[in-house]
Amino acid sequence: MAFTIIVFEKDLYLKRLIECRLSLSFPDAYISGQKERVEAGLSECTIRLYDDRQFDEEEVGSKAIPLFTEGCIDCRKLEDQILNILDTRERVSDPSMCLLISFAYMDEREDHIRREYSSFKECHDVCIRLDLMSGIRMPSSFTTGLMTGSLTGLLRKCTDPDFDPEEIMEHLNHDSNGFMTTGKPDNPDDVFDFGIDTSAALISRIRELIERGTVDVSCLVVTEGFTVKDLTRIAGLFDRVEILLPSRLCEEKNNIEEVLGSLSRNIPEGTYIKVRYCDENREGERVDNLRVRHQ
């Protein structure tokens, strides 16, 4: 998680000591506004520490952490207080609709989904996985044994005003990872040929199915190949948005801040955007993952 720590302390030597200690405990934090360019786009939150002998809470902002409550600075206690704030922000109330925007290799993407969304499937009776991408990029395990279980058929029907969202369940089959899925489209480019408005209509139908409550459903939508403009068209339909990038892009200028800015301006208050980097050795994910909350 990327976040900012600002230390309000007039004694510059003491300030540097505190910052040095915190940088060891929180290597991914932006300390006192360093790395401004990255911080502006990717810092999830700001935690303020202040010398309560020099500043009032009104000067530094509400919920700031005082340094001298016990007459001295207890760095271990400060670390615990910071961790408590981060843990509280990390807990998100059971999202029902999640969007994964992937720029990673297929096997990296699938490893990430197996690892990060295993608990997501356990929160509801049915967890739909909807792949909105080229059929060539869908994993081979996504097959269907029913004639009605085609993604193409569902895209074709979902824009009909008489389409009942509960009919979505008739187009689903279990995959090997425990999701319910429509399987691959009839033609590789069907998702793009139908257009973003059709994809948005299908997502809206799934949202309606979830909100009805007749079936306990959650949904993971995985996208690849859409333009940023198209992504902003659908991102606001989700409770959580996650962007998955190859780790090699971590140190490169890749315009991800511009993508985040565009998405943030088009999603409702409370929607979370989370940026993750895959590990190039494919044994796991980098620990320096980032998350942005729309303010």
mmCIF file of C-alpha atoms in Angstrom, residues 47-166:
data_model
loop_
_atom_site.group_PDB
_atom_site.id
_atom_site.type_symbol
_atom_site.label_atom_id
_atom_site.label_comp_id
_atom_site.label_asym_id
_atom_site.label_seq_id
_atom_site.Cartn_x
_atom_site.Cartn_y
_atom_site.Cartn_z
ATOM 1 C CA ILE A 47 -1.054 10.060 8.119
ATOM 2 C CA ARG A 48 0.065 13.076 10.128
ATOM 3 C CA LEU A 49 2.340 12.999 13.176
ATOM 4 C CA TYR A 50 2.868 16.169 15.176
ATOM 5 C CA ASP A 51 4.832 17.486 18.117
ATOM 6 C CA ASP A 52 1.978 18.339 20.483
ATOM 7 C CA ARG A 53 4.292 20.686 22.406
ATOM 8 C CA GLN A 54 4.564 22.902 19.315
ATOM 9 C CA PHE A 55 1.332 22.406 17.359
ATOM 10 C CA ASP A 56 -2.367 22.140 18.071
ATOM 11 C CA GLU A 57 -4.419 19.448 16.368
ATOM 12 C CA GLU A 58 -6.337 22.183 14.516
ATOM 13 C CA GLU A 59 -3.091 23.251 12.831
ATOM 14 C CA VAL A 60 -2.205 19.832 11.455
ATOM 15 C CA GLY A 61 -5.623 18.285 10.826
ATOM 16 C CA SER A 62 -8.019 16.045 12.683
ATOM 17 C CA LYS A 63 -7.012 12.494 13.625
ATOM 18 C CA ALA A 64 -3.312 13.410 13.623
ATOM 19 C CA ILE A 65 -1.107 11.367 15.957
ATOM 20 C CA PRO A 66 0.638 13.319 18.769
ATOM 21 C CA LEU A 67 4.293 12.470 19.381
ATOM 22 C CA PHE A 68 4.702 13.373 23.052
ATOM 23 C CA THR A 69 1.576 12.029 24.779
ATOM 24 C CA GLU A 70 3.761 10.187 27.299
ATOM 25 C CA GLY A 71 6.509 12.798 27.594
ATOM 26 C CA CYS A 72 8.747 11.041 25.081
ATOM 27 C CA ILE A 73 8.492 9.542 21.617
ATOM 28 C CA ASP A 74 7.699 5.824 21.661
ATOM 29 C CA CYS A 75 8.497 4.732 18.086
ATOM 30 C CA ARG A 76 7.062 1.256 18.593
ATOM 31 C CA LYS A 77 3.771 2.752 19.727
ATOM 32 C CA LEU A 78 3.788 5.136 16.742
ATOM 33 C CA GLU A 79 4.275 2.204 14.397
ATOM 34 C CA ASP A 80 1.353 0.353 16.010
ATOM 35 C CA GLN A 81 -0.879 3.414 15.659
ATOM 36 C CA ILE A 82 0.041 3.804 11.978
ATOM 37 C CA LEU A 83 -0.584 0.100 11.338
ATOM 38 C CA ASN A 84 -3.961 0.354 13.033
ATOM 39 C CA ILE A 85 -4.963 3.218 10.716
ATOM 40 C CA LEU A 86 -3.822 1.257 7.660
ATOM 41 C CA ASP A 87 -5.601 -1.925 8.771
ATOM 42 C CA THR A 88 -8.832 -0.001 9.272
ATOM 43 C CA ARG A 89 -8.621 1.517 5.785
ATOM 44 C CA GLU A 90 -7.750 -1.843 4.245
ATOM 45 C CA ARG A 91 -10.921 -3.516 5.505
ATOM 46 C CA VAL A 92 -13.611 -3.020 2.872
ATOM 47 C CA SER A 93 -17.176 -4.114 3.468
ATOM 48 C CA ASP A 94 -17.893 -7.206 1.363
ATOM 49 C CA PRO A 95 -17.821 -5.852 -2.208
ATOM 50 C CA SER A 96 -20.291 -7.549 -4.540
ATOM 51 C CA MET A 97 -18.975 -6.177 -7.843
ATOM 52 C CA CYS A 98 -15.221 -6.175 -8.577
ATOM 53 C CA LEU A 99 -13.482 -5.077 -11.767
ATOM 54 C CA LEU A 100 -9.986 -6.367 -12.588
ATOM 55 C CA ILE A 101 -8.276 -4.400 -15.373
ATOM 56 C CA SER A 102 -5.317 -6.507 -16.443
ATOM 57 C CA PHE A 103 -2.222 -5.482 -18.381
ATOM 58 C CA ALA A 104 -0.284 -8.567 -17.256
ATOM 59 C CA TYR A 105 0.561 -11.836 -18.957
ATOM 60 C CA MET A 106 -2.249 -14.374 -18.960
ATOM 61 C CA ASP A 107 -0.603 -16.760 -16.489
ATOM 62 C CA GLU A 108 0.285 -13.870 -14.158
ATOM 63 C CA ARG A 109 -3.304 -12.693 -14.307
ATOM 64 C CA GLU A 110 -4.704 -16.136 -13.548
ATOM 65 C CA ASP A 111 -2.242 -16.685 -10.677
ATOM 66 C CA HIS A 112 -3.327 -13.357 -9.244
ATOM 67 C CA ILE A 113 -7.014 -14.244 -9.496
ATOM 68 C CA ARG A 114 -6.522 -17.640 -7.848
ATOM 69 C CA ARG A 115 -4.532 -16.073 -5.037
ATOM 70 C CA GLU A 116 -6.385 -12.833 -4.407
ATOM 71 C CA TYR A 117 -10.005 -13.767 -5.121
ATOM 72 C CA SER A 118 -10.272 -17.130 -3.376
ATOM 73 C CA SER A 119 -11.939 -15.558 -0.315
ATOM 74 C CA PHE A 120 -14.142 -13.399 -2.547
ATOM 75 C CA LYS A 121 -15.805 -16.548 -3.861
ATOM 76 C CA GLU A 122 -16.559 -17.724 -0.333
ATOM 77 C CA CYS A 123 -18.559 -14.609 0.609
ATOM 78 C CA HIS A 124 -21.556 -15.519 -1.583
ATOM 79 C CA ASP A 125 -23.424 -18.597 -2.775
ATOM 80 C CA VAL A 126 -22.627 -17.823 -6.415
ATOM 81 C CA CYS A 127 -19.602 -15.933 -7.743
ATOM 82 C CA ILE A 128 -19.798 -15.010 -11.413
ATOM 83 C CA ARG A 129 -16.641 -14.451 -13.406
ATOM 84 C CA LEU A 130 -17.280 -12.436 -16.555
ATOM 85 C CA ASP A 131 -14.392 -12.037 -19.002
ATOM 86 C CA LEU A 132 -14.686 -9.004 -21.269
ATOM 87 C CA MET A 133 -11.705 -9.445 -23.563
ATOM 88 C CA SER A 134 -10.648 -11.290 -26.690
ATOM 89 C CA GLY A 135 -11.600 -14.955 -26.569
ATOM 90 C CA ILE A 136 -7.968 -15.770 -27.340
ATOM 91 C CA ARG A 137 -6.951 -14.231 -24.006
ATOM 92 C CA MET A 138 -9.415 -16.275 -21.950
ATOM 93 C CA PRO A 139 -7.992 -19.296 -20.113
ATOM 94 C CA SER A 140 -8.675 -22.671 -21.686
ATOM 95 C CA SER A 141 -10.469 -23.869 -18.539
ATOM 96 C CA PHE A 142 -13.310 -21.537 -19.478
ATOM 97 C CA THR A 143 -15.455 -23.991 -21.397
ATOM 98 C CA THR A 144 -19.150 -24.583 -21.326
ATOM 99 C CA GLY A 145 -21.143 -27.756 -21.681
ATOM 100 C CA LEU A 146 -24.493 -26.116 -22.360
ATOM 101 C CA MET A 147 -25.719 -24.628 -25.634
ATOM 102 C CA THR A 148 -27.094 -21.610 -23.732
ATOM 103 C CA GLY A 149 -23.807 -20.940 -21.977
ATOM 104 C CA SER A 150 -22.215 -18.687 -24.555
ATOM 105 C CA LEU A 151 -20.935 -15.219 -23.751
ATOM 106 C CA THR A 152 -21.988 -14.174 -27.247
ATOM 107 C CA GLY A 153 -25.577 -15.204 -26.588
ATOM 108 C CA LEU A 154 -25.667 -13.278 -23.333
ATOM 109 C CA LEU A 155 -24.252 -10.140 -24.966
ATOM 110 C CA ARG A 156 -26.860 -10.427 -27.666
ATOM 111 C CA LYS A 157 -29.761 -10.724 -25.197
ATOM 112 C CA CYS A 158 -28.765 -8.318 -22.415
ATOM 113 C CA THR A 159 -29.802 -5.159 -24.292
ATOM 114 C CA ASP A 160 -33.346 -6.434 -24.815
ATOM 115 C CA PRO A 161 -35.683 -4.385 -22.554
ATOM 116 C CA ASP A 162 -37.591 -7.590 -21.759
ATOM 117 C CA PHE A 163 -34.492 -9.462 -20.645
ATOM 118 C CA ASP A 164 -34.858 -10.650 -17.036
ATOM 119 C CA PRO A 165 -31.528 -10.484 -15.170
ATOM 120 C CA GLU A 166 -32.277 -13.816 -13.538
#
